[in-house]
mmCIF file of C-alpha atoms and ligand atoms in Angstrom:
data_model
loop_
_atom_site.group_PDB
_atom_site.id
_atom_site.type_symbol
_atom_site.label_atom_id
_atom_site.label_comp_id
_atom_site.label_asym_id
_atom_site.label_seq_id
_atom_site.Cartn_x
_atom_site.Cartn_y
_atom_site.Cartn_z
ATOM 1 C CA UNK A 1 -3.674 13.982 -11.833
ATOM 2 C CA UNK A 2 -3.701 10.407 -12.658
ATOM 3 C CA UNK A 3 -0.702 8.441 -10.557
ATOM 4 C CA UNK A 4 -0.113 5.845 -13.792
ATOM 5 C CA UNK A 5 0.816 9.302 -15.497
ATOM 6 C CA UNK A 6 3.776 9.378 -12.672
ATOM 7 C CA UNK A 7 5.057 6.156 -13.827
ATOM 8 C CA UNK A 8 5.893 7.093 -17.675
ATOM 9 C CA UNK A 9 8.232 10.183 -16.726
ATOM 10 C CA UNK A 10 11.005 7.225 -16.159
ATOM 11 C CA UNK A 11 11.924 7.309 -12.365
ATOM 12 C CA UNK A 12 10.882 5.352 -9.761
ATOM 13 C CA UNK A 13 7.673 6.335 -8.091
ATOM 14 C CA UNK A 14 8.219 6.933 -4.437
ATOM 15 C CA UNK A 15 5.044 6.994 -1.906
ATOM 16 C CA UNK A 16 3.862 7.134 1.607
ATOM 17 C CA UNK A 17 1.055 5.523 3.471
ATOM 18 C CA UNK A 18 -0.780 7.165 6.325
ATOM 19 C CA UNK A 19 -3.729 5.668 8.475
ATOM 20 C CA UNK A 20 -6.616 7.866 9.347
ATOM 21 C CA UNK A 21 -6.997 8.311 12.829
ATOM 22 C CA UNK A 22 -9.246 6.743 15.095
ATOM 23 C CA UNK A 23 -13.423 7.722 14.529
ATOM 24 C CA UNK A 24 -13.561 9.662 17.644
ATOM 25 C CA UNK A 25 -10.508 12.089 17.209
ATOM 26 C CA UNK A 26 -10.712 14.954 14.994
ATOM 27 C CA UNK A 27 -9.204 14.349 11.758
ATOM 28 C CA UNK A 28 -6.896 17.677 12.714
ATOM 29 C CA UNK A 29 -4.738 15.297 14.550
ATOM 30 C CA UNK A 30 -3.192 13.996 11.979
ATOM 31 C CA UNK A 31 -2.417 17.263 9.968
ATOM 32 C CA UNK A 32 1.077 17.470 11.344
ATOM 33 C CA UNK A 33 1.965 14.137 10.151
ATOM 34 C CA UNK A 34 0.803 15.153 6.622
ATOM 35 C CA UNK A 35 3.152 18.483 6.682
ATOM 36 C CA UNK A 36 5.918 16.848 7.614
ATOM 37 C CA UNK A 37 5.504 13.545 5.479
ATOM 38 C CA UNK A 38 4.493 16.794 2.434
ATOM 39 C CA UNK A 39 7.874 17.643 3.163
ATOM 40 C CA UNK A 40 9.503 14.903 1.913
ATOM 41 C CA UNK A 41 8.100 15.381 -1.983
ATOM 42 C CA UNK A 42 6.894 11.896 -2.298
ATOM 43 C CA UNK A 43 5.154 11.295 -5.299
ATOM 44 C CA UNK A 44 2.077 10.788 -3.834
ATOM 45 C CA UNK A 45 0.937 9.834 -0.300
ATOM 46 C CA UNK A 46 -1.969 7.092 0.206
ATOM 47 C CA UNK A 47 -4.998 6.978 3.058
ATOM 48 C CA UNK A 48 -6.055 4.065 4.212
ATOM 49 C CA UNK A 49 -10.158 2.629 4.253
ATOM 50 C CA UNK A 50 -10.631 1.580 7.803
ATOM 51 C CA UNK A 51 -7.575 -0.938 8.517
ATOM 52 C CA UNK A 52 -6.255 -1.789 11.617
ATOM 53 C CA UNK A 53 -9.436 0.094 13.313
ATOM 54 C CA UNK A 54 -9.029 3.479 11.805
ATOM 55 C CA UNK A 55 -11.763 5.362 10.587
ATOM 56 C CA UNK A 56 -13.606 4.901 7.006
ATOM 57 C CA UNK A 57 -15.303 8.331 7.194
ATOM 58 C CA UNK A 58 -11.682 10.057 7.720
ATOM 59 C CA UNK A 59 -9.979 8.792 4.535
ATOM 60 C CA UNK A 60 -12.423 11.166 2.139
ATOM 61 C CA UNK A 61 -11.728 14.011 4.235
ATOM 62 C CA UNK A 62 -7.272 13.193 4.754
ATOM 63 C CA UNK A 63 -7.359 12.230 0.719
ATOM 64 C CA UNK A 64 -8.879 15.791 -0.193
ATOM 65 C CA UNK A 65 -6.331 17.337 2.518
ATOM 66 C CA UNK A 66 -3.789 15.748 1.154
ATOM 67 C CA UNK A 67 -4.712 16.563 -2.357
ATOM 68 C CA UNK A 68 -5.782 20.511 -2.222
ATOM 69 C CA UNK A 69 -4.275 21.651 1.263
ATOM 70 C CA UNK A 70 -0.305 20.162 0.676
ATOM 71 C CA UNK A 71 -0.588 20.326 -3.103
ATOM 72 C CA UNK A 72 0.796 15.846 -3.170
ATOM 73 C CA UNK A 73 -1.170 13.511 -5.271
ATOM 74 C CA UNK A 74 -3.647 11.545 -2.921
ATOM 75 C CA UNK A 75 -4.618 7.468 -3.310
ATOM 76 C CA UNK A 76 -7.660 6.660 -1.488
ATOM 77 C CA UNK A 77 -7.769 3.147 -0.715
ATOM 78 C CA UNK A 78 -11.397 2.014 -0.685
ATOM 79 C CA UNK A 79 -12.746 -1.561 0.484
ATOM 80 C CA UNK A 80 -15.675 -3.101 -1.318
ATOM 81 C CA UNK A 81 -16.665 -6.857 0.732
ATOM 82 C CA UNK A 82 -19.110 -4.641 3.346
ATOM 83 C CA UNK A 83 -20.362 -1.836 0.762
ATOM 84 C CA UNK A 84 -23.578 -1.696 -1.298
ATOM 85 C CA UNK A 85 -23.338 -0.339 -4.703
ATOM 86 C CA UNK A 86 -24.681 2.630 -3.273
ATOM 87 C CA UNK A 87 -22.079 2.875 -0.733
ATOM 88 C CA UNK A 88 -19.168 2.920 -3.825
ATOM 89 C CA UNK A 89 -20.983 5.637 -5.545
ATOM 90 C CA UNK A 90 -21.343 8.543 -2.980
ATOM 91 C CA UNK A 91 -17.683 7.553 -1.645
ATOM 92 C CA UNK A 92 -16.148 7.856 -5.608
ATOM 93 C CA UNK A 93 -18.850 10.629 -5.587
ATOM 94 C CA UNK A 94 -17.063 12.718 -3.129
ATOM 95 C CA UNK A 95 -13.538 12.114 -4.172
ATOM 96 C CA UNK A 96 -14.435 13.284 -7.167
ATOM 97 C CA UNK A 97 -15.900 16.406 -5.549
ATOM 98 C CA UNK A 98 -12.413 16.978 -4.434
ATOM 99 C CA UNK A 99 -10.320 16.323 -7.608
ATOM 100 C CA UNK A 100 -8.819 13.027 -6.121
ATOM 101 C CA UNK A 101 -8.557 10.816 -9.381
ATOM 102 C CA UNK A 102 -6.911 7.736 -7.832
ATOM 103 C CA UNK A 103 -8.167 5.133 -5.886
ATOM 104 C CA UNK A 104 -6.610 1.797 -4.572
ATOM 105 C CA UNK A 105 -9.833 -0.605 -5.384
ATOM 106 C CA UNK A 106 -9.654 -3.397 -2.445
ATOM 107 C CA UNK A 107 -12.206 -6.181 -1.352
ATOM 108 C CA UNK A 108 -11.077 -5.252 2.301
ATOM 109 C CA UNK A 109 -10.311 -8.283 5.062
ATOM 110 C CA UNK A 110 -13.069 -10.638 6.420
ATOM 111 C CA UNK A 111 -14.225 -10.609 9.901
ATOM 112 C CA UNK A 112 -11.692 -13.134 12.017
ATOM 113 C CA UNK A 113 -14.626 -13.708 14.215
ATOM 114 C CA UNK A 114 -16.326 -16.289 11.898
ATOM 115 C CA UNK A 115 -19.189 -14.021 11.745
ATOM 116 C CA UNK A 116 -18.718 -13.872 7.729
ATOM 117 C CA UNK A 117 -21.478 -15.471 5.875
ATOM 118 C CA UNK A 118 -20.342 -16.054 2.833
ATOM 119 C CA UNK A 119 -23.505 -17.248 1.219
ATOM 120 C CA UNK A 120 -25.436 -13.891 1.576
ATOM 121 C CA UNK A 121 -25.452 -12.277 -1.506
ATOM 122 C CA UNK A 122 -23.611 -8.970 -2.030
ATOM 123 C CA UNK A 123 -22.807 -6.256 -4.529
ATOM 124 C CA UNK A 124 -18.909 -7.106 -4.392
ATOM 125 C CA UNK A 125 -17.272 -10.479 -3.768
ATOM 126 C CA UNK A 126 -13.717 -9.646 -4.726
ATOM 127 C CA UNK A 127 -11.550 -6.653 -5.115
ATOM 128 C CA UNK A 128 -11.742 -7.513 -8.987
ATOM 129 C CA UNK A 129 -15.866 -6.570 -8.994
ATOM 130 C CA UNK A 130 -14.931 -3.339 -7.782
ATOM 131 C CA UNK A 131 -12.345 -2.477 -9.999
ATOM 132 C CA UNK A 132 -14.954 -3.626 -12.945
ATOM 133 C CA UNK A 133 -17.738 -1.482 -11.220
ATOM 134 C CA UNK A 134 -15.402 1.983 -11.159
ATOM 135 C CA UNK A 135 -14.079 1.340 -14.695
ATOM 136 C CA UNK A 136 -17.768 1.255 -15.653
ATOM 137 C CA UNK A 137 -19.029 4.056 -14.615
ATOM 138 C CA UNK A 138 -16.419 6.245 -13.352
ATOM 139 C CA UNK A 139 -12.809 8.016 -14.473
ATOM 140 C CA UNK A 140 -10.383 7.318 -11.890
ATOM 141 C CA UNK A 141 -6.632 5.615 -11.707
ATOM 142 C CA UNK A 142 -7.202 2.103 -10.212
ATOM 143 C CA UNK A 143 -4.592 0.599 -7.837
ATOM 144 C CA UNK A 144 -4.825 -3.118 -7.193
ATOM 145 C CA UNK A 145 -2.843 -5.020 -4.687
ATOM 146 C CA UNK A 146 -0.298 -7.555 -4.987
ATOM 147 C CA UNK A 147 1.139 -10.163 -2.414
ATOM 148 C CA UNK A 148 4.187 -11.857 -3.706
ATOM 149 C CA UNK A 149 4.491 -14.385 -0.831
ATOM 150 C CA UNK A 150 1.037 -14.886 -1.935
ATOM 151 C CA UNK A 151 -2.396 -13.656 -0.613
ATOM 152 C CA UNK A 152 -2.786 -15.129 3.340
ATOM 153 C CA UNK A 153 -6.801 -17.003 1.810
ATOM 154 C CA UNK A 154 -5.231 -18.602 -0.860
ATOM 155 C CA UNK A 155 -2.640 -21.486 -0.572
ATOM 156 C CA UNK A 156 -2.626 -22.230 -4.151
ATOM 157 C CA UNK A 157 0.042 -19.318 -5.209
ATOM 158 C CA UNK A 158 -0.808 -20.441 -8.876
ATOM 159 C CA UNK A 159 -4.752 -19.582 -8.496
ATOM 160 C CA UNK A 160 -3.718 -16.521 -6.449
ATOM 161 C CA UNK A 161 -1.986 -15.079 -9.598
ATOM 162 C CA UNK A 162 -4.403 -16.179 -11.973
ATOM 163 C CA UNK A 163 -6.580 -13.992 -9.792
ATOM 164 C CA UNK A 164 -4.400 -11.400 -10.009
ATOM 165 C CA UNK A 165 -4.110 -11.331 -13.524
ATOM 166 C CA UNK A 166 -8.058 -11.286 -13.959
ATOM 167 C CA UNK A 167 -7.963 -8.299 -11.713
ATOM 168 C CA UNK A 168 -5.187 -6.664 -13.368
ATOM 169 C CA UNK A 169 -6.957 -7.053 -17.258
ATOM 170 C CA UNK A 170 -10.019 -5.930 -15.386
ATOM 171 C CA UNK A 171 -8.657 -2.501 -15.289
ATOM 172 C CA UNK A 172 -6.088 -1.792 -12.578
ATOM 173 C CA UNK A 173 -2.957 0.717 -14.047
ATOM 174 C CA UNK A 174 -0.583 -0.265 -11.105
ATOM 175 C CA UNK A 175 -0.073 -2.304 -8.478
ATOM 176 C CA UNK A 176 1.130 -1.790 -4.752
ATOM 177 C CA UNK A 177 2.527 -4.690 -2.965
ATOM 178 C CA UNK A 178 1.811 -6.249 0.812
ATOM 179 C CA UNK A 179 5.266 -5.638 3.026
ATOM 180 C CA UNK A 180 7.693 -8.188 2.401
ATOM 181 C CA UNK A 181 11.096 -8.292 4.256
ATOM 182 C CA UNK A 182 13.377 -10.558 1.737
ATOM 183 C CA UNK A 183 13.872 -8.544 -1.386
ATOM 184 C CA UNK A 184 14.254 -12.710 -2.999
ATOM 185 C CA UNK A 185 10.298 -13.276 -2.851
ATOM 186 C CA UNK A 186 9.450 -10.206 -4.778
ATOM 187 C CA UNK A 187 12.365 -10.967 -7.541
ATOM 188 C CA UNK A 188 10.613 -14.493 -7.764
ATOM 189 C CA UNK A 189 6.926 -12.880 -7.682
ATOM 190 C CA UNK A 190 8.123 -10.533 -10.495
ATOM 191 C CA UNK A 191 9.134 -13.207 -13.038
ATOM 192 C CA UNK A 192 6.256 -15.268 -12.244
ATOM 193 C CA UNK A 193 3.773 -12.229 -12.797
ATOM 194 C CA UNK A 194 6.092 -11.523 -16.006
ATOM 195 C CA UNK A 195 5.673 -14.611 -17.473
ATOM 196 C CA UNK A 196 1.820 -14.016 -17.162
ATOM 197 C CA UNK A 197 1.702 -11.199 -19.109
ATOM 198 C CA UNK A 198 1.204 -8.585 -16.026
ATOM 199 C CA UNK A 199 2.832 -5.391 -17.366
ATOM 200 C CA UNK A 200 1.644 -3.159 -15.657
ATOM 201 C CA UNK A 201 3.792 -0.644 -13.135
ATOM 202 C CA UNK A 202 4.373 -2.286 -9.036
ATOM 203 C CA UNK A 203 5.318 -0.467 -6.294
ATOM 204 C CA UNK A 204 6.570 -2.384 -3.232
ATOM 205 C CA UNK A 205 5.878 -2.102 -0.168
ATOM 206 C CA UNK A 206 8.239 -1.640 2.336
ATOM 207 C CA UNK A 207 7.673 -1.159 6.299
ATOM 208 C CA UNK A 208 10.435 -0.345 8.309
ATOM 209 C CA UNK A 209 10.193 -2.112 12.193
ATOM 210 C CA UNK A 210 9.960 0.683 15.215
ATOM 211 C CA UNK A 211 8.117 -2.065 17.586
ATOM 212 C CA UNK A 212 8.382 -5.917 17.437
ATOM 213 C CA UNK A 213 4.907 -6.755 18.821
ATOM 214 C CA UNK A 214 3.406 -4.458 16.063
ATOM 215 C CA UNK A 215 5.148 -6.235 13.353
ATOM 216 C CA UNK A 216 4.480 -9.902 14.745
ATOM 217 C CA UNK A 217 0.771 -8.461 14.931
ATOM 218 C CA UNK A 218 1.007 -7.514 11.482
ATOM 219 C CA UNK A 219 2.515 -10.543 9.813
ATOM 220 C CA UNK A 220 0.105 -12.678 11.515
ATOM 221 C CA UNK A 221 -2.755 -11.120 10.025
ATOM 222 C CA UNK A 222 -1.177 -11.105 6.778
ATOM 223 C CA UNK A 223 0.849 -13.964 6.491
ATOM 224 C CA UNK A 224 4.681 -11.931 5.615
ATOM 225 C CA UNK A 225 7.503 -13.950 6.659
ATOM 226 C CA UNK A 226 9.689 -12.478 8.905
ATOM 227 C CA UNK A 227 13.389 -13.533 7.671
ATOM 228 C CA UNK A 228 16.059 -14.640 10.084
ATOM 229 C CA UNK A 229 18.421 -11.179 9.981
ATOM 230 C CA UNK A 230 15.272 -9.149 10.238
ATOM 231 C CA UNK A 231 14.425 -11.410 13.243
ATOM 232 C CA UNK A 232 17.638 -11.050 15.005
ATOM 233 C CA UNK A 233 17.307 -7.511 14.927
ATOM 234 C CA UNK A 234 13.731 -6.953 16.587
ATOM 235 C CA UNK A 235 14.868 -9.491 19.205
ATOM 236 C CA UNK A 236 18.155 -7.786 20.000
ATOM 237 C CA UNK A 237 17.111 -4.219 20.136
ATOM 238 C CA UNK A 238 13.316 -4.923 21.549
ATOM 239 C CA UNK A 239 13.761 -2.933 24.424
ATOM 240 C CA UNK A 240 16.095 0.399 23.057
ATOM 241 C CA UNK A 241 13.235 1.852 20.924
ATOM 242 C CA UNK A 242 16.279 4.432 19.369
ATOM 243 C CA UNK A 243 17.967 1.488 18.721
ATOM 244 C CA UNK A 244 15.591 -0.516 16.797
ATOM 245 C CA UNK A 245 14.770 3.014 15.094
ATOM 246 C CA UNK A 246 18.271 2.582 13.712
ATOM 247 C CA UNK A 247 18.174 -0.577 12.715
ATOM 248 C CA UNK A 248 14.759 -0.192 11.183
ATOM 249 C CA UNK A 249 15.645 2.579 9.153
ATOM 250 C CA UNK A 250 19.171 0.718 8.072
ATOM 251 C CA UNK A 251 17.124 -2.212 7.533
ATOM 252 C CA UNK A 252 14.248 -0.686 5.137
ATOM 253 C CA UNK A 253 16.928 1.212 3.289
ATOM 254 C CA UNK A 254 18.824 -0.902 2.174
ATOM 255 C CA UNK A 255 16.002 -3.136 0.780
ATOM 256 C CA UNK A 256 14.767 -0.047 -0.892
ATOM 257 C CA UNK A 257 18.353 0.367 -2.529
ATOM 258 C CA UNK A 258 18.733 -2.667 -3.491
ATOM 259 C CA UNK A 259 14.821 -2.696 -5.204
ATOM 260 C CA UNK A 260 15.756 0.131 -7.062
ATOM 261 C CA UNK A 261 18.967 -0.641 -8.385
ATOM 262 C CA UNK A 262 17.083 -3.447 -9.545
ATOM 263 C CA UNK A 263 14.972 -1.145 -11.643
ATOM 264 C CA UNK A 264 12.206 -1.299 -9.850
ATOM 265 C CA UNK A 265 8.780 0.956 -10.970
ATOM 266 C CA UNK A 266 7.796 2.458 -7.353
ATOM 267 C CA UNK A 267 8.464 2.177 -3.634
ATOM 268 C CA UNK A 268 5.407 2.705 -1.156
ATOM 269 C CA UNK A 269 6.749 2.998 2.256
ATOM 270 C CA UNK A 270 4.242 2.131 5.332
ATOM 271 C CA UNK A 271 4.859 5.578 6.848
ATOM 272 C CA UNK A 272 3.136 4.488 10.137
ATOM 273 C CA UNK A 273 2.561 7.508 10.170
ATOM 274 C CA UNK A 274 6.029 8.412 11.746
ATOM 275 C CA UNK A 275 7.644 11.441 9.632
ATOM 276 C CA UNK A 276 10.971 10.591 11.197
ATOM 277 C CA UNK A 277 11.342 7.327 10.285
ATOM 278 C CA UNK A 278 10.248 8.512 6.878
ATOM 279 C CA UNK A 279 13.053 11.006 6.701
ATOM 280 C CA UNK A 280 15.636 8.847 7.939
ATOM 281 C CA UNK A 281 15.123 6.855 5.031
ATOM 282 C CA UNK A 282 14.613 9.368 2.261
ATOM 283 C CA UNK A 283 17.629 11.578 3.591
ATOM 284 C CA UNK A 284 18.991 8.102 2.295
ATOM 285 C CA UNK A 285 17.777 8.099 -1.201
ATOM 286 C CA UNK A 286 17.946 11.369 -1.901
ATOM 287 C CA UNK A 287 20.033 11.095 -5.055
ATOM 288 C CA UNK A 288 19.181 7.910 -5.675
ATOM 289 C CA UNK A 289 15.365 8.118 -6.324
ATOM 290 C CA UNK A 290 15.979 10.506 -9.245
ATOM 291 C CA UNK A 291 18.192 7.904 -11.277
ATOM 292 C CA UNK A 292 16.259 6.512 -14.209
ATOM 293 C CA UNK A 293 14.796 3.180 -13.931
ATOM 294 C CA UNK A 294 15.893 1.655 -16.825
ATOM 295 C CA UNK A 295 19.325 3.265 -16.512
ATOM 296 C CA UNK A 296 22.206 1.253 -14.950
ATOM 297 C CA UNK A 297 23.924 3.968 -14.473
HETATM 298 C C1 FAD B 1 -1.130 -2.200 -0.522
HETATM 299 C C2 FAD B 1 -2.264 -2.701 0.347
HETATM 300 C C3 FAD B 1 -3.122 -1.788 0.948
HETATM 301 C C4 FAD B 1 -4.190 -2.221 1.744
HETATM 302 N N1 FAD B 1 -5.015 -1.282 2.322
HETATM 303 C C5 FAD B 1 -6.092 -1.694 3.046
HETATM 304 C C6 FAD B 1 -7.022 -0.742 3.583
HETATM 305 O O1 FAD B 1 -6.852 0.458 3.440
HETATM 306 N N2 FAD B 1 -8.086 -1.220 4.268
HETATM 307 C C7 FAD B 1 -8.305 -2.567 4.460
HETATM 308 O O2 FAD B 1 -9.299 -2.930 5.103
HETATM 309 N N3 FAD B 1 -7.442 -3.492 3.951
HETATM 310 C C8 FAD B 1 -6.361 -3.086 3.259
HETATM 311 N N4 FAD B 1 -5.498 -4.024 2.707
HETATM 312 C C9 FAD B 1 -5.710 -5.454 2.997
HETATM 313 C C10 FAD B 1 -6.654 -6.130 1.954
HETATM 314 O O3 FAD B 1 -7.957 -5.600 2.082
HETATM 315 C C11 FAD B 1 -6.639 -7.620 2.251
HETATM 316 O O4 FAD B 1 -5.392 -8.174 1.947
HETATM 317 C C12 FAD B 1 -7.775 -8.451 1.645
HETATM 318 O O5 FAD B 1 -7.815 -9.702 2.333
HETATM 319 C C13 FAD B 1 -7.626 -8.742 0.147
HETATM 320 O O6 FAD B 1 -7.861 -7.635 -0.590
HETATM 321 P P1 FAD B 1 -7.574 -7.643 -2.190
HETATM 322 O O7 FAD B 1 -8.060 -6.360 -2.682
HETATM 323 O O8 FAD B 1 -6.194 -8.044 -2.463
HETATM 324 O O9 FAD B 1 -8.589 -8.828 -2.605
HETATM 325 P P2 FAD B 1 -8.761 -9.713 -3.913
HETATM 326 O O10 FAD B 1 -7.902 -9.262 -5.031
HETATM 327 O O11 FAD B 1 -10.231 -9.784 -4.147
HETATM 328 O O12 FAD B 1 -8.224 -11.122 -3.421
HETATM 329 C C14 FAD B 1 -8.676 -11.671 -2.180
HETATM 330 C C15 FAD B 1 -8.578 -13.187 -2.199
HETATM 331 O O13 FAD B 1 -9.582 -13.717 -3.068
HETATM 332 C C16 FAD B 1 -8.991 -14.556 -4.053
HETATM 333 N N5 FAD B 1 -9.779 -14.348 -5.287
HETATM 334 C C17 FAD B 1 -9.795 -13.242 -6.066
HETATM 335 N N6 FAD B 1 -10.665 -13.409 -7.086
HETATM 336 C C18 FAD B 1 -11.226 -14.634 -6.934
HETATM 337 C C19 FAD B 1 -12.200 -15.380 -7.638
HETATM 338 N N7 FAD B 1 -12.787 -14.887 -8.751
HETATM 339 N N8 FAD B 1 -12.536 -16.614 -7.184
HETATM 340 C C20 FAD B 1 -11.956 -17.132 -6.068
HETATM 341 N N9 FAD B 1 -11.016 -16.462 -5.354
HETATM 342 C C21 FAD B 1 -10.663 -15.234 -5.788
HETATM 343 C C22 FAD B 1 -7.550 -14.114 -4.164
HETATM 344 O O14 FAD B 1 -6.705 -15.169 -4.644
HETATM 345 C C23 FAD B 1 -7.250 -13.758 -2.707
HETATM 346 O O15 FAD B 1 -6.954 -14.906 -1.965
HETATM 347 C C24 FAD B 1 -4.403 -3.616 1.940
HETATM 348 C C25 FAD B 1 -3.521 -4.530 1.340
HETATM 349 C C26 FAD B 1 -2.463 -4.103 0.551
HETATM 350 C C27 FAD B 1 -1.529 -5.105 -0.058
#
């Protein structure tokens, strides 16, 4: 099934993210984390394309699990900026093979290490090409992303959504957001993508903190600001893991709450792969997530 197709029944769309694990461990490892995040009913659950180190080959193989073993709508994200056209084909190819009909069309990160060239000709320069290159030739649901403090490349947050928007008319159906911890920046992102004419569904994303140093890591690379309250929480509860679960759980829910009382389309939560943080929070939105999104009450 198509994911946009989720969007229309009126409700907000709610979704996990899992990582696949690392190249050299079975891809069994991870099927425990899948039943118990499969528990939860989200709407659909999305595999990431070799972020943060995990494995590329893994994602085909977790999206089909996902999709024909725990009977949840899978969203294989796929990153273009390294592939050959050839690359995209067998990949869509596959996921085809296995009845996955949505995929999350990235460029992918660059190298840190200076060893980009960015001269050398390639099949894909931006997410955008890819999205054009699977409309052309294939059926599938297209997720974009979105970064409503603006993408970490781009200082110019005006170009950055005029690059959005060519993306978007390109032939994405919805859009996922990059984590954001001040509910304010994706209010202002939204009426600024409004007023361009983006009308298409967007899911935030939302990652709740279980270890400071991983978050600093993570908002480095991507540029998130880290708001004072959120702050004062991974510094005061650092070294009490349970406690900082708490807090992390408290923290994420209530932006969640307060996104979809604002009639938000979707939330995608950055699972971490850590079922109980993801129950902890849906336990908290249980009735909640079934209240219309256009309803205000
Ligand atoms: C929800 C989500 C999931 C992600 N999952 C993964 C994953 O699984 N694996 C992974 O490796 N990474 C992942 N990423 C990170 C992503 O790959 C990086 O943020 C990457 O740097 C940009 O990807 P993009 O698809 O947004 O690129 P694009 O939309 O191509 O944008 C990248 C940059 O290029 C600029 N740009 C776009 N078009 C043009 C143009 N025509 N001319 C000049 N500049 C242009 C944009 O303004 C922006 O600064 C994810 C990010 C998000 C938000």
């Amino acid at each position: 099934m198509k994911i946009k197709e989720l969007f229309k029944y009126g409700r907000p769309v709610i979704s996990l993210e899992i990582f696949p694990p690392k190249p050299e461990s079975p891809v069994e490892t991870i099927l425990d984390t899948i039943d118990a995040l499969s528990d939860l009913k989200p709407d659909f659950i999305s595999v990431t394309y070799g972020a943060g180190g995990s494995s590329k080959s893994h994602t085909i193989e977790i999206a089909n699990l996902i999709k024909n073993k725990y009977n949840v709508e899978a969203l294989a994200h796929l990153t273009c900026i390294n592939s050959k056209k050839s690359d995209i084909d067998r990949v869509l190819g596959e996921l085809k093979g296995y009845d996955v009909d949505n995929v999350l069309a990235l460029r992918g990160d660059l190298p840190q290490d200076g060893s980009f060239d960015f001269t050398a000709k390639r099949d894909f320069g931006y997410a955008k090409d890819l999205v054009n290159y699977i409309k052309e030739k294939n059926d599938f649901c297209i997720a974009g992303a979105c970064y409503p403090e603006g993408h970490i490349e781009n200082s110019d947050i005006i170009s950055d959504l005029h690059n959005l928007k060519c993306k978007v008319d390109t032939g994405v159906d919805f859009l996922i957001t990059q984590l954001f911890f001040d509910n304010n920046l994706f209010y202002n992102f939204k009426e600024k993508v409004d007023l361009l004419g983006i009308d298409i569904p967007i899911s935030a994303g939302i990652m709740p903190v279980i270890n400071k140093k991983q978050i600093e890591r993570i908002t480095k690379l991507c540029g998130a600001s880290i708001p004072l309250k959120f702050r004062r929480i991974m510094d005061k509860y650092e070294y009490n893991p349970e406690a900082l679960k708490d807090a992390g759980v408290a923290y994420a829910t209530e932006q969640i709450i307060d996104l979809l009382s604002f009639g938000i389309d979707g939330i995608h939560l950055y699972s971490m792969n850590r079922p109980d943080i993801a129950r902890g929070i849906f336990n908290q939105i249980e009735n909640i997530r079934t209240v219309k999104v256009a309803s205000s009450y």
